[in-house]
Amino acid sequence: MADANREAHAAAFRAIAAHRSEHGLRDTVQRRQIVEVVLQAPAHATLEELIARTRALHPRVGATTVHRTVALLVACGVLVKRRFGDHCARYELARPIAHDHLLCRGCGRVEECPPALAADSAERARTLGFTVVAHECVLYGYCAACAPPPDGAGDP
Amino acid sequence: MADANREAHAAAFRAIAAHRSEHGLRDTVQRRQIVEVVLQAPAHATLEELIARTRALHPRVGATTVHRTVALLVACGVLVKRRFGDHCARYELARPIAHDHLLCRGCGRVEECPPALAADSAERARTLGFTVVAHECVLYGYCAACAPPPDGAGDP
DNA sequence: ATAATTGCAAAGGTTTTGCACATTG
DNA sequence: CAATGTGCAAAACCTTTGCAATTAT
Protein backbone atom coordinates (compact mmCIF):
# COMPACT_ATOMS: atom_id res chain seq x y z
CA MET A 1 0.00 0.00 0.00
CA ALA A 2 2.93 2.28 0.69
CA ASP A 3 4.19 1.48 -2.78
CA ALA A 4 0.86 2.13 -4.40
CA ASN A 5 0.68 5.37 -2.50
CA ARG A 6 4.13 6.39 -3.59
CA GLU A 7 3.30 5.57 -7.19
CA ALA A 8 0.08 7.60 -7.00
CA HIS A 9 1.97 10.54 -5.57
CA ALA A 10 4.62 10.29 -8.23
CA ALA A 11 1.92 10.32 -10.89
CA ALA A 12 0.41 13.39 -9.26
CA PHE A 13 3.73 15.20 -9.31
CA ARG A 14 4.16 14.31 -12.96
CA ALA A 15 0.73 15.67 -13.82
CA ILE A 16 1.43 18.83 -11.88
CA ALA A 17 4.78 19.37 -13.59
CA ALA A 18 3.26 18.79 -17.02
CA HIS A 19 0.42 21.19 -16.32
CA ARG A 20 2.86 23.76 -15.02
CA SER A 21 5.15 23.78 -18.02
CA GLU A 22 2.20 23.71 -20.39
CA HIS A 23 0.60 26.75 -18.82
CA GLY A 24 3.64 28.71 -17.79
CA LEU A 25 2.85 28.36 -14.10
CA ARG A 26 5.42 28.77 -11.37
CA ASP A 27 6.77 26.52 -8.71
CA THR A 28 6.18 28.28 -5.44
CA VAL A 29 6.73 27.38 -1.82
CA GLN A 30 3.03 27.57 -1.02
CA ARG A 31 2.01 25.31 -3.86
CA ARG A 32 4.50 22.68 -2.81
CA GLN A 33 3.22 22.88 0.75
CA ILE A 34 -0.40 22.67 -0.27
CA VAL A 35 0.25 19.74 -2.59
CA GLU A 36 2.02 17.98 0.25
CA VAL A 37 -1.04 18.42 2.45
CA VAL A 38 -3.54 17.45 -0.23
CA LEU A 39 -1.73 14.21 -1.01
CA GLN A 40 -1.87 13.21 2.67
CA ALA A 41 -5.41 14.36 3.39
CA PRO A 42 -8.29 11.91 3.74
CA ALA A 43 -10.62 11.51 0.80
CA HIS A 44 -13.67 13.74 0.63
CA ALA A 45 -12.09 16.58 2.56
CA THR A 46 -13.72 19.99 2.29
CA LEU A 47 -11.75 23.09 1.45
CA GLU A 48 -12.19 24.19 5.04
CA GLU A 49 -10.44 21.02 6.14
CA LEU A 50 -7.68 21.36 3.58
CA ILE A 51 -7.10 24.93 4.69
CA ALA A 52 -6.94 23.89 8.33
CA ARG A 53 -4.50 21.09 7.58
CA THR A 54 -2.34 23.37 5.50
CA ARG A 55 -2.22 26.07 8.12
CA ALA A 56 -1.46 23.56 10.85
CA LEU A 57 1.79 22.75 9.07
CA HIS A 58 2.40 26.06 7.36
CA PRO A 59 0.69 28.88 9.25
CA ARG A 60 1.68 31.56 6.80
CA VAL A 61 -0.26 30.15 3.85
CA GLY A 62 -3.42 32.10 3.09
CA ALA A 63 -6.82 30.52 2.62
CA THR A 64 -7.23 32.08 -0.78
CA THR A 65 -4.07 30.41 -1.98
CA VAL A 66 -5.37 27.03 -0.90
CA HIS A 67 -8.57 27.72 -2.81
CA ARG A 68 -6.68 28.65 -5.91
CA THR A 69 -4.19 25.81 -5.69
CA VAL A 70 -6.91 23.24 -5.19
CA ALA A 71 -8.61 24.61 -8.29
CA LEU A 72 -5.34 24.14 -10.15
CA LEU A 73 -5.07 20.58 -8.94
CA VAL A 74 -8.57 19.93 -10.21
CA ALA A 75 -7.65 21.52 -13.54
CA CYS A 76 -4.65 19.26 -13.99
CA GLY A 77 -6.56 16.15 -13.03
CA VAL A 78 -4.89 15.39 -9.71
CA LEU A 79 -7.95 16.18 -7.61
CA VAL A 80 -11.60 15.50 -8.29
CA LYS A 81 -14.20 17.89 -6.99
CA ARG A 82 -17.41 16.32 -5.77
CA ARG A 83 -20.66 17.54 -4.38
CA PHE A 84 -22.66 15.27 -2.17
CA GLY A 85 -25.68 16.55 -0.33
CA ASP A 86 -23.63 19.23 1.40
CA HIS A 87 -23.46 22.89 0.76
CA CYS A 88 -19.74 22.75 0.18
CA ALA A 89 -17.58 20.87 -2.30
CA ARG A 90 -15.41 17.94 -1.34
CA TYR A 91 -12.18 16.80 -2.91
CA GLU A 92 -10.48 13.49 -3.44
CA LEU A 93 -7.41 12.30 -5.29
CA ALA A 94 -8.21 11.18 -8.82
CA ARG A 95 -7.91 7.40 -9.07
CA PRO A 96 -7.09 5.53 -12.23
CA ILE A 97 -9.92 3.11 -11.43
CA ALA A 98 -13.31 4.72 -11.11
CA HIS A 99 -15.38 4.10 -8.03
CA ASP A 100 -18.77 5.11 -6.77
CA HIS A 101 -19.94 6.50 -3.47
CA LEU A 102 -22.22 5.25 -0.75
CA LEU A 103 -23.69 8.03 1.33
CA CYS A 104 -25.18 6.85 4.62
CA ARG A 105 -28.21 8.79 5.72
CA GLY A 106 -27.73 7.50 9.23
CA CYS A 107 -24.21 8.59 10.11
CA GLY A 108 -23.55 10.78 7.07
CA ARG A 109 -20.35 9.00 6.25
CA VAL A 110 -19.25 8.66 2.66
CA GLU A 111 -17.87 5.28 1.75
CA GLU A 112 -16.56 4.11 -1.56
CA CYS A 113 -17.62 1.08 -3.51
CA PRO A 114 -16.15 -0.70 -6.50
CA PRO A 115 -17.16 0.44 -9.94
CA ALA A 116 -20.18 -1.58 -10.94
CA LEU A 117 -21.69 0.93 -13.24
CA ALA A 118 -19.25 2.41 -15.69
CA ALA A 119 -19.40 -0.10 -18.50
CA ASP A 120 -23.16 -0.48 -18.49
CA SER A 121 -23.94 3.17 -18.35
CA ALA A 122 -21.40 4.25 -20.92
CA GLU A 123 -22.84 1.81 -23.40
CA ARG A 124 -26.38 2.87 -22.75
CA ALA A 125 -25.45 6.50 -23.19
CA ARG A 126 -23.62 5.79 -26.41
CA THR A 127 -26.77 4.48 -27.99
CA LEU A 128 -28.22 7.91 -27.27
CA GLY A 129 -25.43 9.61 -29.18
CA PHE A 130 -23.58 10.60 -26.05
CA THR A 131 -19.89 9.97 -25.54
CA VAL A 132 -19.14 9.35 -21.87
CA VAL A 133 -15.76 10.35 -20.53
CA ALA A 134 -16.47 10.10 -16.83
CA HIS A 135 -19.23 9.28 -14.45
CA GLU A 136 -20.17 9.95 -10.90
CA CYS A 137 -22.65 7.87 -9.01
CA VAL A 138 -23.89 8.32 -5.47
CA LEU A 139 -25.97 5.70 -3.72
CA TYR A 140 -28.05 6.85 -0.78
CA GLY A 141 -29.01 4.50 2.00
CA TYR A 142 -27.93 3.09 5.32
CA CYS A 143 -24.68 1.41 6.22
CA ALA A 144 -24.47 -1.76 8.25
CA ALA A 145 -23.94 0.12 11.50
CA CYS A 146 -26.94 2.40 11.08
CA ALA A 147 -30.66 1.81 11.37
CA PRO A 148 -32.40 0.30 8.38
CA PRO A 149 -34.48 2.62 6.20
CA PRO A 150 -37.66 3.88 7.95
CA ASP A 151 -40.17 3.44 5.12
CA GLY A 152 -41.16 5.13 1.90
CA ALA A 153 -38.73 7.84 0.94
CA GLY A 154 -38.34 10.11 -2.03
CA ASP A 155 -35.38 9.91 -4.36
CA PRO A 156 -32.34 11.65 -2.87
CA MET B 1 -48.13 12.81 -23.36
CA ALA B 2 -50.77 15.29 -22.24
CA ASP B 3 -52.46 12.48 -20.37
CA ALA B 4 -49.26 11.33 -18.74
CA ASN B 5 -48.59 14.91 -17.77
CA ARG B 6 -52.05 15.34 -16.32
CA GLU B 7 -51.69 12.12 -14.38
CA ALA B 8 -48.31 13.21 -13.02
CA HIS B 9 -49.76 16.52 -11.94
CA ALA B 10 -52.72 14.84 -10.30
CA ALA B 11 -50.31 12.63 -8.39
CA ALA B 12 -48.37 15.69 -7.31
CA PHE B 13 -51.52 17.37 -6.04
CA ARG B 14 -52.42 14.26 -4.12
CA ALA B 15 -48.99 14.12 -2.51
CA ILE B 16 -49.21 17.79 -1.62
CA ALA B 17 -52.66 17.43 -0.08
CA ALA B 18 -51.58 14.39 1.92
CA HIS B 19 -48.50 16.15 3.19
CA ARG B 20 -50.55 19.20 4.06
CA SER B 21 -53.13 17.43 6.15
CA GLU B 22 -50.49 15.31 7.80
CA HIS B 23 -48.47 18.31 8.91
CA GLY B 24 -51.23 20.82 9.54
CA LEU B 25 -50.06 23.05 6.72
CA ARG B 26 -52.27 25.62 5.07
CA ASP B 27 -53.53 26.12 1.57
CA THR B 28 -52.40 29.58 0.53
CA VAL B 29 -52.63 31.56 -2.65
CA GLN B 30 -48.87 31.75 -3.01
CA ARG B 31 -48.35 28.04 -2.61
CA ARG B 32 -50.93 27.29 -5.29
CA GLN B 33 -49.25 29.76 -7.60
CA ILE B 34 -45.80 28.40 -6.97
CA VAL B 35 -46.95 24.81 -7.47
CA GLU B 36 -48.55 25.83 -10.73
CA VAL B 37 -45.24 27.27 -11.91
CA VAL B 38 -43.16 24.35 -10.69
CA LEU B 39 -45.32 21.81 -12.48
CA GLN B 40 -44.87 23.68 -15.76
CA ALA B 41 -41.19 24.51 -15.38
CA PRO B 42 -38.54 22.63 -17.34
CA ALA B 43 -36.59 19.96 -15.54
CA HIS B 44 -33.37 20.96 -13.78
CA ALA B 45 -34.47 24.51 -13.13
CA THR B 46 -32.60 26.46 -10.52
CA LEU B 47 -34.34 28.31 -7.73
CA GLU B 48 -33.42 31.53 -9.45
CA GLU B 49 -35.32 30.36 -12.50
CA LEU B 50 -38.30 29.18 -10.51
CA ILE B 51 -38.43 32.51 -8.74
CA ALA B 52 -38.28 34.40 -12.04
CA ARG B 53 -41.03 32.27 -13.55
CA THR B 54 -43.18 32.69 -10.50
CA ARG B 55 -42.77 36.43 -10.40
CA ALA B 56 -43.44 36.71 -14.11
CA LEU B 57 -46.92 35.35 -13.49
CA HIS B 58 -47.42 36.53 -9.92
CA PRO B 59 -45.28 39.57 -9.20
CA ARG B 60 -46.32 39.84 -5.60
CA VAL B 61 -44.85 36.51 -4.51
CA GLY B 62 -41.64 36.89 -2.53
CA ALA B 63 -38.46 35.00 -3.29
CA THR B 64 -38.31 33.63 0.21
CA THR B 65 -41.69 32.04 -0.20
CA VAL B 66 -40.57 30.28 -3.35
CA HIS B 67 -37.55 28.98 -1.47
CA ARG B 68 -39.70 27.69 1.33
CA THR B 69 -42.37 26.21 -0.90
CA VAL B 70 -39.85 24.41 -3.04
CA ALA B 71 -38.37 22.95 0.14
CA LEU B 72 -41.87 21.78 1.06
CA LEU B 73 -42.29 20.18 -2.34
CA VAL B 74 -39.04 18.35 -1.85
CA ALA B 75 -40.15 17.25 1.60
CA CYS B 76 -43.39 15.77 0.28
CA GLY B 77 -41.63 14.01 -2.58
CA VAL B 78 -42.99 16.06 -5.47
CA LEU B 79 -39.68 17.64 -6.35
CA VAL B 80 -36.19 16.20 -6.28
CA LYS B 81 -33.25 18.41 -5.48
CA ARG B 82 -30.09 17.75 -7.42
CA ARG B 83 -26.62 19.16 -7.52
CA PHE B 84 -24.64 18.85 -10.67
CA GLY B 85 -21.33 20.62 -11.07
CA ASP B 86 -22.97 23.96 -10.40
CA HIS B 87 -22.85 26.08 -7.35
CA CYS B 88 -26.60 26.07 -7.00
CA ALA B 89 -29.18 23.32 -6.62
CA ARG B 90 -31.49 22.26 -9.39
CA TYR B 91 -34.96 20.81 -9.14
CA GLU B 92 -36.97 18.36 -11.15
CA LEU B 93 -40.31 16.65 -10.72
CA ALA B 94 -39.98 13.30 -9.01
CA ARG B 95 -40.63 10.49 -11.47
CA PRO B 96 -41.92 7.07 -10.53
CA ILE B 97 -39.23 5.55 -12.75
CA ALA B 98 -35.70 6.48 -11.82
CA HIS B 99 -33.43 7.91 -14.46
CA ASP B 100 -29.87 9.08 -14.71
CA HIS B 101 -28.34 12.22 -16.13
CA LEU B 102 -26.04 12.96 -19.01
CA LEU B 103 -24.15 16.21 -18.59
CA CYS B 104 -22.62 17.51 -21.80
CA ARG B 105 -19.31 19.29 -21.34
CA GLY B 106 -19.73 20.92 -24.72
CA CYS B 107 -23.04 22.72 -24.41
CA GLY B 108 -23.62 22.20 -20.70
CA ARG B 109 -27.06 20.75 -21.26
CA VAL B 110 -28.39 18.12 -18.93
CA GLU B 111 -30.19 15.27 -20.63
CA GLU B 112 -31.81 12.28 -19.08
CA CYS B 113 -31.19 8.65 -19.83
CA PRO B 114 -33.00 5.47 -18.88
CA PRO B 115 -32.04 3.78 -15.65
CA ALA B 116 -29.32 1.33 -16.49
CA LEU B 117 -27.57 1.47 -13.20
CA ALA B 118 -29.93 1.13 -10.28
CA ALA B 119 -30.28 -2.62 -10.09
CA ASP B 120 -26.60 -3.37 -10.52
CA SER B 121 -25.37 -0.84 -8.07
CA ALA B 122 -27.91 -1.55 -5.38
CA GLU B 123 -26.94 -5.19 -5.42
CA ARG B 124 -23.25 -4.44 -5.28
CA ALA B 125 -23.76 -2.13 -2.35
CA ARG B 126 -25.85 -4.68 -0.51
CA THR B 127 -22.96 -7.10 -0.47
CA LEU B 128 -21.05 -4.40 1.37
CA GLY B 129 -23.73 -4.25 4.07
CA PHE B 130 -25.28 -1.09 2.67
CA THR B 131 -29.00 -0.74 2.07
CA VAL B 132 -29.66 1.49 -0.90
CA VAL B 133 -32.84 3.56 -0.94
CA ALA B 134 -32.02 5.91 -3.78
CA HIS B 135 -29.29 6.64 -6.24
CA GLU B 136 -28.10 9.47 -8.36
CA CYS B 137 -25.83 9.02 -11.30
CA VAL B 138 -24.34 11.65 -13.56
CA LEU B 139 -22.47 10.77 -16.73
CA TYR B 140 -20.10 13.37 -18.12
CA GLY B 141 -19.25 13.58 -21.76
CA TYR B 142 -20.28 15.06 -25.08
CA CYS B 143 -23.66 14.93 -26.75
CA ALA B 144 -24.13 14.15 -30.43
CA ALA B 145 -24.25 17.84 -31.37
CA CYS B 146 -21.04 18.75 -29.57
CA ALA B 147 -17.42 18.08 -30.38
CA PRO B 148 -16.04 14.68 -29.40
CA PRO B 149 -13.83 14.52 -26.32
CA PRO B 150 -10.44 16.22 -26.83
CA ASP B 151 -8.19 13.57 -25.29
CA GLY B 152 -7.15 12.34 -21.88
CA ALA B 153 -9.28 13.91 -19.17
CA GLY B 154 -9.56 13.45 -15.46
CA ASP B 155 -12.66 12.05 -13.81
CA PRO B 156 -15.40 14.68 -13.65
C1' DA C 1 -59.11 33.70 18.01
C1' DT C 2 -55.15 30.91 17.14
C1' DA C 3 -51.60 29.28 14.63
C1' DA C 4 -49.42 29.24 10.25
C1' DT C 5 -47.58 32.02 6.41
C1' DT C 6 -45.70 35.80 4.14
C1' DG C 7 -41.98 38.92 2.72
C1' DC C 8 -38.74 42.16 3.75
C1' DA C 9 -34.30 42.83 5.51
C1' DA C 10 -30.42 40.97 7.57
C1' DA C 11 -27.34 37.23 8.67
C1' DG C 12 -25.00 32.89 7.37
C1' DG C 13 -21.71 30.27 4.87
C1' DT C 14 -18.94 29.24 0.78
C1' DT C 15 -16.53 30.81 -3.16
C1' DT C 16 -14.61 34.60 -6.01
C1' DT C 17 -12.25 38.97 -6.97
C1' DG C 18 -9.44 43.60 -6.63
C1' DC C 19 -5.30 45.10 -5.62
C1' DA C 20 -0.68 46.17 -3.48
C1' DC C 21 3.22 43.55 -2.37
C1' DA C 22 6.37 39.65 -2.79
C1' DT C 23 8.32 36.00 -5.54
C1' DT C 24 9.62 33.32 -9.56
C1' DG C 25 12.03 32.43 -13.81
C1' DC D 1 12.84 43.00 -14.71
C1' DA D 2 8.68 41.39 -16.41
C1' DA D 3 5.21 38.27 -15.40
C1' DT D 4 3.16 35.37 -12.05
C1' DG D 5 1.68 34.32 -7.40
C1' DT D 6 0.31 35.71 -2.70
C1' DG D 7 -2.85 37.25 0.85
C1' DC D 8 -5.72 40.47 2.91
C1' DA D 9 -10.10 42.50 2.71
C1' DA D 10 -14.20 43.05 0.35
C1' DA D 11 -17.62 41.46 -2.85
C1' DA D 12 -20.58 38.09 -4.88
C1' DC D 13 -23.25 34.30 -4.46
C1' DC D 14 -26.83 31.10 -2.73
C1' DT D 15 -29.35 30.00 1.25
C1' DT D 16 -31.36 30.56 5.80
C1' DT D 17 -33.46 33.18 9.62
C1' DG D 18 -35.82 37.03 12.68
C1' DC D 19 -39.72 39.37 12.93
C1' DA D 20 -43.95 42.30 12.25
C1' DA D 21 -47.87 42.19 9.41
C1' DT D 22 -51.12 39.18 6.99
C1' DT D 23 -53.98 35.23 6.21
C1' DA D 24 -56.07 30.55 6.72
C1' DT D 25 -58.50 27.44 9.65
JSON list of N, CA, C and O in Angstrom, two decimals, chain A residues 1 3-4 7 24 45 48 50 53 55 59 63-64 68 80 83 87 100 110 114 148 150 156:
[
{"chain": "A", "resi": 1, "resn": "MET", "atom": "N", "xyz": [0.83, -1.21, 0.00]},
{"chain": "A", "resi": 1, "resn": "MET", "atom": "CA", "xyz": [0.00, 0.00, 0.00]},
{"chain": "A", "resi": 1, "resn": "MET", "atom": "C", "xyz": [0.85, 1.24, 0.00]},
{"chain": "A", "resi": 1, "resn": "MET", "atom": "O", "xyz": [0.57, 2.23, -0.64]},
{"chain": "A", "resi": 3, "resn": "ASP", "atom": "N", "xyz": [3.71, 1.38, -1.41]},
{"chain": "A", "resi": 3, "resn": "ASP", "atom": "CA", "xyz": [4.19, 1.48, -2.78]},
{"chain": "A", "resi": 3, "resn": "ASP", "atom": "C", "xyz": [3.15, 2.10, -3.70]},
{"chain": "A", "resi": 3, "resn": "ASP", "atom": "O", "xyz": [3.46, 2.97, -4.51]},
{"chain": "A", "resi": 4, "resn": "ALA", "atom": "N", "xyz": [1.94, 1.60, -3.57]},
{"chain": "A", "resi": 4, "resn": "ALA", "atom": "CA", "xyz": [0.86, 2.13, -4.40]},
{"chain": "A", "resi": 4, "resn": "ALA", "atom": "C", "xyz": [0.70, 3.62, -4.15]},
{"chain": "A", "resi": 4, "resn": "ALA", "atom": "O", "xyz": [0.52, 4.42, -5.07]},
{"chain": "A", "resi": 7, "resn": "GLU", "atom": "N", "xyz": [3.51, 5.51, -5.73]},
{"chain": "A", "resi": 7, "resn": "GLU", "atom": "CA", "xyz": [3.30, 5.57, -7.19]},
{"chain": "A", "resi": 7, "resn": "GLU", "atom": "C", "xyz": [2.24, 6.61, -7.54]},
{"chain": "A", "resi": 7, "resn": "GLU", "atom": "O", "xyz": [2.39, 7.41, -8.47]},
{"chain": "A", "resi": 24, "resn": "GLY", "atom": "N", "xyz": [2.76, 27.65, -18.26]},
{"chain": "A", "resi": 24, "resn": "GLY", "atom": "CA", "xyz": [3.64, 28.71, -17.79]},
{"chain": "A", "resi": 24, "resn": "GLY", "atom": "C", "xyz": [3.43, 29.08, -16.34]},
{"chain": "A", "resi": 24, "resn": "GLY", "atom": "O", "xyz": [3.58, 30.24, -15.95]},
{"chain": "A", "resi": 45, "resn": "ALA", "atom": "N", "xyz": [-12.32, 15.44, 1.68]},
{"chain": "A", "resi": 45, "resn": "ALA", "atom": "CA", "xyz": [-12.09, 16.58, 2.56]},
{"chain": "A", "resi": 45, "resn": "ALA", "atom": "C", "xyz": [-12.71, 17.84, 1.93]},
{"chain": "A", "resi": 45, "resn": "ALA", "atom": "O", "xyz": [-12.74, 17.99, 0.72]},
{"chain": "A", "resi": 48, "resn": "GLU", "atom": "N", "xyz": [-12.41, 23.79, 3.65]},
{"chain": "A", "resi": 48, "resn": "GLU", "atom": "CA", "xyz": [-12.19, 24.19, 5.04]},
{"chain": "A", "resi": 48, "resn": "GLU", "atom": "C", "xyz": [-11.15, 23.28, 5.71]},
{"chain": "A", "resi": 48, "resn": "GLU", "atom": "O", "xyz": [-10.21, 23.74, 6.36]},
{"chain": "A", "resi": 50, "resn": "LEU", "atom": "N", "xyz": [-8.99, 21.27, 4.23]},
{"chain": "A", "resi": 50, "resn": "LEU", "atom": "CA", "xyz": [-7.68, 21.36, 3.58]},
{"chain": "A", "resi": 50, "resn": "LEU", "atom": "C", "xyz": [-6.96, 22.63, 4.02]},
{"chain": "A", "resi": 50, "resn": "LEU", "atom": "O", "xyz": [-5.74, 22.62, 4.21]},
{"chain": "A", "resi": 53, "resn": "ARG", "atom": "N", "xyz": [-5.67, 21.97, 7.58]},
{"chain": "A", "resi": 53, "resn": "ARG", "atom": "CA", "xyz": [-4.50, 21.09, 7.58]},
{"chain": "A", "resi": 53, "resn": "ARG", "atom": "C", "xyz": [-3.27, 21.82, 7.05]},
{"chain": "A", "resi": 53, "resn": "ARG", "atom": "O", "xyz": [-2.16, 21.63, 7.54]},
{"chain": "A", "resi": 55, "resn": "ARG", "atom": "N", "xyz": [-2.69, 25.04, 7.19]},
{"chain": "A", "resi": 55, "resn": "ARG", "atom": "CA", "xyz": [-2.22, 26.07, 8.12]},
{"chain": "A", "resi": 55, "resn": "ARG", "atom": "C", "xyz": [-1.66, 25.47, 9.39]},
{"chain": "A", "resi": 55, "resn": "ARG", "atom": "O", "xyz": [-0.88, 26.12, 10.11]},
{"chain": "A", "resi": 59, "resn": "PRO", "atom": "N", "xyz": [1.63, 27.85, 8.79]},
{"chain": "A", "resi": 59, "resn": "PRO", "atom": "CA", "xyz": [0.69, 28.88, 9.25]},
{"chain": "A", "resi": 59, "resn": "PRO", "atom": "C", "xyz": [0.64, 30.11, 8.35]},
{"chain": "A", "resi": 59, "resn": "PRO", "atom": "O", "xyz": [-0.36, 30.83, 8.38]},
{"chain": "A", "resi": 63, "resn": "ALA", "atom": "N", "xyz": [-5.70, 31.36, 3.05]},
{"chain": "A", "resi": 63, "resn": "ALA", "atom": "CA", "xyz": [-6.82, 30.52, 2.62]},
{"chain": "A", "resi": 63, "resn": "ALA", "atom": "C", "xyz": [-7.08, 30.66, 1.13]},
{"chain": "A", "resi": 63, "resn": "ALA", "atom": "O", "xyz": [-7.37, 29.68, 0.44]},
{"chain": "A", "resi": 64, "resn": "THR", "atom": "N", "xyz": [-6.98, 31.86, 0.65]},
{"chain": "A", "resi": 64, "resn": "THR", "atom": "CA", "xyz": [-7.23, 32.08, -0.78]},
{"chain": "A", "resi": 64, "resn": "THR", "atom": "C", "xyz": [-6.29, 31.26, -1.64]},
{"chain": "A", "resi": 64, "resn": "THR", "atom": "O", "xyz": [-6.68, 30.72, -2.68]},
{"chain": "A", "resi": 68, "resn": "ARG", "atom": "N", "xyz": [-7.14, 28.56, -4.53]},
{"chain": "A", "resi": 68, "resn": "ARG", "atom": "CA", "xyz": [-6.68, 28.65, -5.91]},
{"chain": "A", "resi": 68, "resn": "ARG", "atom": "C", "xyz": [-5.83, 27.45, -6.30]},
{"chain": "A", "resi": 68, "resn": "ARG", "atom": "O", "xyz": [-5.91, 26.97, -7.44]},
{"chain": "A", "resi": 80, "resn": "VAL", "atom": "N", "xyz": [-10.25, 15.52, -7.74]},
{"chain": "A", "resi": 80, "resn": "VAL", "atom": "CA", "xyz": [-11.60, 15.50, -8.29]},
{"chain": "A", "resi": 80, "resn": "VAL", "atom": "C", "xyz": [-12.49, 16.22, -7.29]},
{"chain": "A", "resi": 80, "resn": "VAL", "atom": "O", "xyz": [-12.42, 15.98, -6.09]},
{"chain": "A", "resi": 83, "resn": "ARG", "atom": "N", "xyz": [-19.63, 16.94, -5.21]},
{"chain": "A", "resi": 83, "resn": "ARG", "atom": "CA", "xyz": [-20.66, 17.54, -4.38]},
{"chain": "A", "resi": 83, "resn": "ARG", "atom": "C", "xyz": [-21.62, 16.46, -3.95]},
{"chain": "A", "resi": 83, "resn": "ARG", "atom": "O", "xyz": [-22.29, 15.89, -4.79]},
{"chain": "A", "resi": 87, "resn": "HIS", "atom": "N", "xyz": [-23.51, 21.56, 1.36]},
{"chain": "A", "resi": 87, "resn": "HIS", "atom": "CA", "xyz": [-23.46, 22.89, 0.76]},
{"chain": "A", "resi": 87, "resn": "HIS", "atom": "C", "xyz": [-22.09, 23.15, 0.17]},
{"chain": "A", "resi": 87, "resn": "HIS", "atom": "O", "xyz": [-21.95, 23.97, -0.71]},
{"chain": "A", "resi": 100, "resn": "ASP", "atom": "N", "xyz": [-17.55, 4.37, -7.09]},
{"chain": "A", "resi": 100, "resn": "ASP", "atom": "CA", "xyz": [-18.77, 5.11, -6.77]},
{"chain": "A", "resi": 100, "resn": "ASP", "atom": "C", "xyz": [-18.82, 5.39, -5.28]},
{"chain": "A", "resi": 100, "resn": "ASP", "atom": "O", "xyz": [-17.92, 5.01, -4.54]},
{"chain": "A", "resi": 110, "resn": "VAL", "atom": "N", "xyz": [-19.36, 9.01, 4.07]},
{"chain": "A", "resi": 110, "resn": "VAL", "atom": "CA", "xyz": [-19.25, 8.66, 2.66]},
{"chain": "A", "resi": 110, "resn": "VAL", "atom": "C", "xyz": [-18.28, 7.51, 2.52]},
{"chain": "A", "resi": 110, "resn": "VAL", "atom": "O", "xyz": [-17.12, 7.62, 2.89]},
{"chain": "A", "resi": 114, "resn": "PRO", "atom": "N", "xyz": [-16.79, -0.39, -5.22]},
{"chain": "A", "resi": 114, "resn": "PRO", "atom": "CA", "xyz": [-16.15, -0.70, -6.50]},
{"chain": "A", "resi": 114, "resn": "PRO", "atom": "C", "xyz": [-17.03, -0.25, -7.66]},
{"chain": "A", "resi": 114, "resn": "PRO", "atom": "O", "xyz": [-18.23, -0.11, -7.50]},
{"chain": "A", "resi": 148, "resn": "PRO", "atom": "N", "xyz": [-31.88, 0.55, 9.72]},
{"chain": "A", "resi": 148, "resn": "PRO", "atom": "CA", "xyz": [-32.40, 0.30, 8.38]},
{"chain": "A", "resi": 148, "resn": "PRO", "atom": "C", "xyz": [-33.34, 1.42, 7.96]},
{"chain": "A", "resi": 148, "resn": "PRO", "atom": "O", "xyz": [-33.78, 2.19, 8.81]},
{"chain": "A", "resi": 150, "resn": "PRO", "atom": "N", "xyz": [-36.39, 3.76, 7.26]},
{"chain": "A", "resi": 150, "resn": "PRO", "atom": "CA", "xyz": [-37.66, 3.88, 7.95]},
{"chain": "A", "resi": 150, "resn": "PRO", "atom": "C", "xyz": [-38.80, 3.30, 7.12]},
{"chain": "A", "resi": 150, "resn": "PRO", "atom": "O", "xyz": [-39.38, 2.29, 7.46]},
{"chain": "A", "resi": 156, "resn": "PRO", "atom": "N", "xyz": [-33.28, 11.12, -3.87]},
{"chain": "A", "resi": 156, "resn": "PRO", "atom": "CA", "xyz": [-32.34, 11.65, -2.87]},
{"chain": "A", "resi": 156, "resn": "PRO", "atom": "C", "xyz": [-33.09, 12.54, -1.93]},
{"chain": "A", "resi": 156, "resn": "PRO", "atom": "O", "xyz": [-32.64, 13.49, -1.44]}
]
